[in-house]
Amino acid sequence: GQGVVTLAEVLRGVGYTTGAFGKVAPLTSPLDLGFDAFVGQVDQGLCHNMYPKAIDSSRSRLNFDLAGNHGEKSRSVCM
């Protein structure tokens, strides 16, 4: 929101490069909140898929391909 300084902005101000990785709900645009990099999922509903074929990267949705998740799926192999 307006007038709010995020942790990412504070860290950037003292020389750190920041990133958000994984499920970031309720954030919808991590880069707009001061993060330098983002790879993960912003859609809370998609986060429940154990084998997503793609996730979000930078400012785009479902543009980071997870090639290893395109084949046969098995919960027993995962566990």
mmCIF file of N, CA and C in Angstrom:
data_model
loop_
_atom_site.group_PDB
_atom_site.id
_atom_site.type_symbol
_atom_site.label_atom_id
_atom_site.label_comp_id
_atom_site.label_asym_id
_atom_site.label_seq_id
_atom_site.Cartn_x
_atom_site.Cartn_y
_atom_site.Cartn_z
ATOM 1 N N GLY A 1 0.810 -1.183 0.000
ATOM 2 C CA GLY A 1 0.000 0.000 0.000
ATOM 3 C C GLY A 1 0.854 1.246 0.000
ATOM 4 N N GLN A 2 0.220 2.362 -0.100
ATOM 5 C CA GLN A 2 0.924 3.638 -0.131
ATOM 6 C C GLN A 2 1.518 3.939 1.240
ATOM 7 N N GLY A 3 2.740 4.426 1.249
ATOM 8 C CA GLY A 3 3.395 4.800 2.495
ATOM 9 C C GLY A 3 3.925 3.633 3.303
ATOM 10 N N VAL A 4 3.849 2.426 2.767
ATOM 11 C CA VAL A 4 4.332 1.240 3.471
ATOM 12 C C VAL A 4 5.671 0.842 2.866
ATOM 13 N N VAL A 5 6.660 0.627 3.717
ATOM 14 C CA VAL A 5 7.972 0.171 3.264
ATOM 15 C C VAL A 5 8.057 -1.325 3.550
ATOM 16 N N THR A 6 8.359 -2.109 2.518
ATOM 17 C CA THR A 6 8.450 -3.562 2.689
ATOM 18 C C THR A 6 9.841 -3.971 3.156
ATOM 19 N N LEU A 7 9.927 -5.172 3.699
ATOM 20 C CA LEU A 7 11.224 -5.699 4.121
ATOM 21 C C LEU A 7 12.186 -5.769 2.938
ATOM 22 N N ALA A 8 11.674 -6.148 1.775
ATOM 23 C CA ALA A 8 12.519 -6.215 0.573
ATOM 24 C C ALA A 8 13.122 -4.848 0.263
ATOM 25 N N GLU A 9 12.344 -3.795 0.410
ATOM 26 C CA GLU A 9 12.838 -2.438 0.143
ATOM 27 C C GLU A 9 13.884 -2.010 1.176
ATOM 28 N N VAL A 10 13.673 -2.386 2.423
ATOM 29 C CA VAL A 10 14.648 -2.069 3.468
ATOM 30 C C VAL A 10 15.969 -2.775 3.173
ATOM 31 N N LEU A 11 15.907 -4.053 2.839
ATOM 32 C CA LEU A 11 17.124 -4.811 2.544
ATOM 33 C C LEU A 11 17.832 -4.286 1.303
ATOM 34 N N ARG A 12 17.085 -3.931 0.283
ATOM 35 C CA ARG A 12 17.684 -3.359 -0.924
ATOM 36 C C ARG A 12 18.403 -2.057 -0.586
ATOM 37 N N GLY A 13 17.818 -1.276 0.313
ATOM 38 C CA GLY A 13 18.398 0.006 0.706
ATOM 39 C C GLY A 13 19.759 -0.102 1.368
ATOM 40 N N VAL A 14 20.064 -1.270 1.936
ATOM 41 C CA VAL A 14 21.378 -1.462 2.561
ATOM 42 C C VAL A 14 22.262 -2.407 1.754
ATOM 43 N N GLY A 15 21.905 -2.602 0.482
ATOM 44 C CA GLY A 15 22.798 -3.304 -0.420
ATOM 45 C C GLY A 15 22.486 -4.752 -0.742
ATOM 46 N N TYR A 16 21.435 -5.310 -0.190
ATOM 47 C CA TYR A 16 21.093 -6.701 -0.481
ATOM 48 C C TYR A 16 20.288 -6.817 -1.770
ATOM 49 N N THR A 17 20.423 -7.951 -2.430
ATOM 50 C CA THR A 17 19.548 -8.321 -3.527
ATOM 51 C C THR A 17 18.526 -9.278 -2.928
ATOM 52 N N THR A 18 17.256 -9.077 -3.254
ATOM 53 C CA THR A 18 16.209 -9.866 -2.612
ATOM 54 C C THR A 18 15.460 -10.729 -3.616
ATOM 55 N N GLY A 19 14.856 -11.784 -3.119
ATOM 56 C CA GLY A 19 14.049 -12.647 -3.955
ATOM 57 C C GLY A 19 12.940 -13.284 -3.148
ATOM 58 N N ALA A 20 11.852 -13.569 -3.814
ATOM 59 C CA ALA A 20 10.744 -14.301 -3.215
ATOM 60 C C ALA A 20 10.611 -15.601 -3.997
ATOM 61 N N PHE A 21 10.581 -16.719 -3.291
ATOM 62 C CA PHE A 21 10.563 -18.027 -3.940
ATOM 63 C C PHE A 21 9.531 -18.919 -3.289
ATOM 64 N N GLY A 22 8.690 -19.551 -4.103
ATOM 65 C CA GLY A 22 7.664 -20.449 -3.581
ATOM 66 C C GLY A 22 6.302 -19.797 -3.576
ATOM 67 N N LYS A 23 5.454 -20.267 -2.686
ATOM 68 C CA LYS A 23 4.098 -19.741 -2.566
ATOM 69 C C LYS A 23 4.167 -18.400 -1.845
ATOM 70 N N VAL A 24 3.658 -17.356 -2.462
ATOM 71 C CA VAL A 24 3.770 -16.012 -1.882
ATOM 72 C C VAL A 24 2.425 -15.380 -1.563
ATOM 73 N N ALA A 25 1.340 -16.156 -1.635
ATOM 74 C CA ALA A 25 0.018 -15.602 -1.303
ATOM 75 C C ALA A 25 0.072 -14.992 0.096
ATOM 76 N N PRO A 26 -0.465 -13.827 0.313
ATOM 77 C CA PRO A 26 -1.408 -13.106 -0.514
ATOM 78 C C PRO A 26 -0.771 -12.103 -1.480
ATOM 79 N N LEU A 27 0.538 -12.128 -1.648
ATOM 80 C CA LEU A 27 1.159 -11.210 -2.606
ATOM 81 C C LEU A 27 0.710 -11.568 -4.018
ATOM 82 N N THR A 28 0.459 -10.572 -4.835
ATOM 83 C CA THR A 28 0.080 -10.830 -6.220
ATOM 84 C C THR A 28 1.142 -10.355 -7.202
ATOM 85 N N SER A 29 2.059 -9.525 -6.748
ATOM 86 C CA SER A 29 3.130 -9.043 -7.608
ATOM 87 C C SER A 29 4.358 -8.733 -6.749
ATOM 88 N N PRO A 30 5.130 -9.762 -6.395
ATOM 89 C CA PRO A 30 6.284 -9.563 -5.516
ATOM 90 C C PRO A 30 7.278 -8.512 -6.012
ATOM 91 N N LEU A 31 7.468 -8.412 -7.336
ATOM 92 C CA LEU A 31 8.426 -7.440 -7.854
ATOM 93 C C LEU A 31 7.961 -6.007 -7.593
ATOM 94 N N ASP A 32 6.647 -5.796 -7.593
ATOM 95 C CA ASP A 32 6.118 -4.462 -7.306
ATOM 96 C C ASP A 32 6.239 -4.100 -5.829
ATOM 97 N N LEU A 33 6.536 -5.087 -4.995
ATOM 98 C CA LEU A 33 6.701 -4.837 -3.564
ATOM 99 C C LEU A 33 8.165 -4.797 -3.156
ATOM 100 N N GLY A 34 9.054 -4.678 -4.141
ATOM 101 C CA GLY A 34 10.459 -4.466 -3.836
ATOM 102 C C GLY A 34 11.383 -5.644 -4.023
ATOM 103 N N PHE A 35 10.862 -6.828 -4.303
ATOM 104 C CA PHE A 35 11.736 -7.973 -4.528
ATOM 105 C C PHE A 35 12.399 -7.847 -5.896
ATOM 106 N N ASP A 36 13.663 -8.257 -5.970
ATOM 107 C CA ASP A 36 14.408 -8.189 -7.226
ATOM 108 C C ASP A 36 14.114 -9.381 -8.135
ATOM 109 N N ALA A 37 13.771 -10.511 -7.544
ATOM 110 C CA ALA A 37 13.511 -11.723 -8.321
ATOM 111 C C ALA A 37 12.340 -12.472 -7.711
ATOM 112 N N PHE A 38 11.642 -13.221 -8.552
ATOM 113 C CA PHE A 38 10.539 -14.044 -8.070
ATOM 114 C C PHE A 38 10.379 -15.270 -8.945
ATOM 115 N N VAL A 39 10.268 -16.436 -8.306
ATOM 116 C CA VAL A 39 9.896 -17.693 -8.954
ATOM 117 C C VAL A 39 9.021 -18.441 -7.959
ATOM 118 N N GLY A 40 7.811 -18.784 -8.366
ATOM 119 C CA GLY A 40 6.902 -19.490 -7.462
ATOM 120 C C GLY A 40 5.481 -19.439 -7.967
ATOM 121 N N GLN A 41 4.539 -19.297 -7.030
ATOM 122 C CA GLN A 41 3.131 -19.234 -7.404
ATOM 123 C C GLN A 41 2.438 -18.126 -6.626
ATOM 124 N N VAL A 42 1.690 -17.303 -7.353
ATOM 125 C CA VAL A 42 0.910 -16.261 -6.696
ATOM 126 C C VAL A 42 -0.554 -16.667 -6.559
ATOM 127 N N ASP A 43 -1.004 -17.638 -7.339
ATOM 128 C CA ASP A 43 -2.395 -18.076 -7.282
ATOM 129 C C ASP A 43 -2.546 -19.144 -6.195
ATOM 130 N N GLN A 44 -3.237 -18.804 -5.121
ATOM 131 C CA GLN A 44 -3.410 -19.710 -3.998
ATOM 132 C C GLN A 44 -4.040 -21.035 -4.426
ATOM 133 N N GLY A 45 -4.979 -20.993 -5.362
ATOM 134 C CA GLY A 45 -5.642 -22.208 -5.824
ATOM 135 C C GLY A 45 -4.696 -23.163 -6.525
ATOM 136 N N LEU A 46 -3.745 -22.641 -7.277
ATOM 137 C CA LEU A 46 -2.793 -23.491 -7.994
ATOM 138 C C LEU A 46 -1.755 -24.119 -7.063
ATOM 139 N N CYS A 47 -1.602 -23.575 -5.886
ATOM 140 C CA CYS A 47 -0.587 -24.058 -4.953
ATOM 141 C C CYS A 47 -0.886 -25.456 -4.422
ATOM 142 N N HIS A 48 -2.102 -25.937 -4.609
ATOM 143 C CA HIS A 48 -2.466 -27.252 -4.092
ATOM 144 C C HIS A 48 -2.136 -28.384 -5.055
ATOM 145 N N ASN A 49 -1.663 -28.065 -6.245
ATOM 146 C CA ASN A 49 -1.253 -29.065 -7.219
ATOM 147 C C ASN A 49 0.152 -29.542 -6.862
ATOM 148 N N MET A 50 0.290 -30.831 -6.541
ATOM 149 C CA MET A 50 1.604 -31.369 -6.168
ATOM 150 C C MET A 50 2.565 -31.427 -7.342
ATOM 151 N N TYR A 51 2.043 -31.455 -8.560
ATOM 152 C CA TYR A 51 2.884 -31.607 -9.741
ATOM 153 C C TYR A 51 2.559 -30.543 -10.784
ATOM 154 N N PRO A 52 2.797 -29.275 -10.497
ATOM 155 C CA PRO A 52 2.486 -28.259 -11.507
ATOM 156 C C PRO A 52 3.400 -28.412 -12.721
ATOM 157 N N LYS A 53 2.849 -28.182 -13.892
ATOM 158 C CA LYS A 53 3.659 -28.249 -15.113
ATOM 159 C C LYS A 53 4.440 -26.962 -15.328
ATOM 160 N N ALA A 54 3.984 -25.877 -14.705
ATOM 161 C CA ALA A 54 4.679 -24.591 -14.810
ATOM 162 C C ALA A 54 4.325 -23.754 -13.587
ATOM 163 N N ILE A 55 5.221 -22.858 -13.236
ATOM 164 C CA ILE A 55 4.978 -21.900 -12.159
ATOM 165 C C ILE A 55 5.301 -20.501 -12.674
ATOM 166 N N ASP A 56 5.086 -19.518 -11.834
ATOM 167 C CA ASP A 56 5.275 -18.124 -12.229
ATOM 168 C C ASP A 56 6.733 -17.694 -12.045
ATOM 169 N N SER A 57 7.158 -16.774 -12.898
ATOM 170 C CA SER A 57 8.498 -16.220 -12.799
ATOM 171 C C SER A 57 8.464 -14.756 -13.201
ATOM 172 N N SER A 58 9.162 -13.941 -12.451
ATOM 173 C CA SER A 58 9.208 -12.507 -12.703
ATOM 174 C C SER A 58 7.792 -11.937 -12.649
ATOM 175 N N ARG A 59 7.346 -11.264 -13.707
ATOM 176 C CA ARG A 59 6.000 -10.670 -13.725
ATOM 177 C C ARG A 59 4.993 -11.503 -14.526
ATOM 178 N N SER A 60 5.405 -12.673 -14.987
ATOM 179 C CA SER A 60 4.546 -13.492 -15.838
ATOM 180 C C SER A 60 3.954 -14.668 -15.066
ATOM 181 N N ARG A 61 2.852 -15.168 -15.582
ATOM 182 C CA ARG A 61 2.160 -16.297 -14.946
ATOM 183 C C ARG A 61 2.418 -17.575 -15.738
ATOM 184 N N LEU A 62 2.713 -18.644 -15.021
ATOM 185 C CA LEU A 62 2.876 -19.984 -15.588
ATOM 186 C C LEU A 62 3.855 -20.025 -16.757
ATOM 187 N N ASN A 63 4.946 -19.277 -16.648
ATOM 188 C CA ASN A 63 5.940 -19.203 -17.719
ATOM 189 C C ASN A 63 7.244 -19.939 -17.400
ATOM 190 N N PHE A 64 7.357 -20.530 -16.219
ATOM 191 C CA PHE A 64 8.567 -21.246 -15.816
ATOM 192 C C PHE A 64 8.244 -22.745 -15.875
ATOM 193 N N ASP A 65 8.685 -23.396 -16.934
ATOM 194 C CA ASP A 65 8.346 -24.797 -17.184
ATOM 195 C C ASP A 65 9.049 -25.723 -16.200
ATOM 196 N N LEU A 66 8.295 -26.679 -15.673
ATOM 197 C CA LEU A 66 8.843 -27.711 -14.792
ATOM 198 C C LEU A 66 8.763 -29.038 -15.551
ATOM 199 N N ALA A 67 9.729 -29.253 -16.435
ATOM 200 C CA ALA A 67 9.705 -30.395 -17.356
ATOM 201 C C ALA A 67 9.590 -31.733 -16.628
ATOM 202 N N GLY A 68 10.153 -31.842 -15.459
ATOM 203 C CA GLY A 68 10.094 -33.097 -14.712
ATOM 204 C C GLY A 68 8.699 -33.458 -14.235
ATOM 205 N N ASN A 69 7.775 -32.532 -14.299
ATOM 206 C CA ASN A 69 6.405 -32.791 -13.858
ATOM 207 C C ASN A 69 5.462 -33.111 -15.010
ATOM 208 N N HIS A 70 5.979 -33.323 -16.208
ATOM 209 C CA HIS A 70 5.115 -33.585 -17.352
ATOM 210 C C HIS A 70 4.806 -35.069 -17.527
ATOM 211 N N GLY A 71 5.560 -35.946 -16.891
ATOM 212 C CA GLY A 71 5.353 -37.390 -17.061
ATOM 213 C C GLY A 71 4.304 -37.936 -16.117
ATOM 214 N N GLU A 72 4.343 -39.253 -15.952
ATOM 215 C CA GLU A 72 3.410 -39.948 -15.062
ATOM 216 C C GLU A 72 3.630 -39.492 -13.616
ATOM 217 N N LYS A 73 2.546 -39.343 -12.895
ATOM 218 C CA LYS A 73 2.635 -38.886 -11.513
ATOM 219 C C LYS A 73 2.319 -40.008 -10.560
ATOM 220 N N SER A 74 3.030 -40.013 -9.421
ATOM 221 C CA SER A 74 2.801 -41.033 -8.421
ATOM 222 C C SER A 74 3.024 -40.435 -7.043
ATOM 223 N N ARG A 75 1.986 -40.380 -6.252
ATOM 224 C CA ARG A 75 2.120 -39.866 -4.884
ATOM 225 C C ARG A 75 3.083 -40.730 -4.080
ATOM 226 N N SER A 76 3.088 -42.050 -4.317
ATOM 227 C CA SER A 76 3.967 -42.929 -3.561
ATOM 228 C C SER A 76 5.443 -42.632 -3.840
ATOM 229 N N VAL A 77 5.761 -42.248 -5.063
ATOM 230 C CA VAL A 77 7.143 -41.890 -5.394
ATOM 231 C C VAL A 77 7.518 -40.595 -4.681
ATOM 232 N N CYS A 78 6.576 -39.667 -4.614
ATOM 233 C CA CYS A 78 6.821 -38.384 -3.976
ATOM 234 C C CYS A 78 7.022 -38.538 -2.469
ATOM 235 N N MET A 79 6.278 -39.440 -1.861
ATOM 236 C CA MET A 79 6.327 -39.610 -0.413
ATOM 237 C C MET A 79 7.484 -40.502 -0.058
#
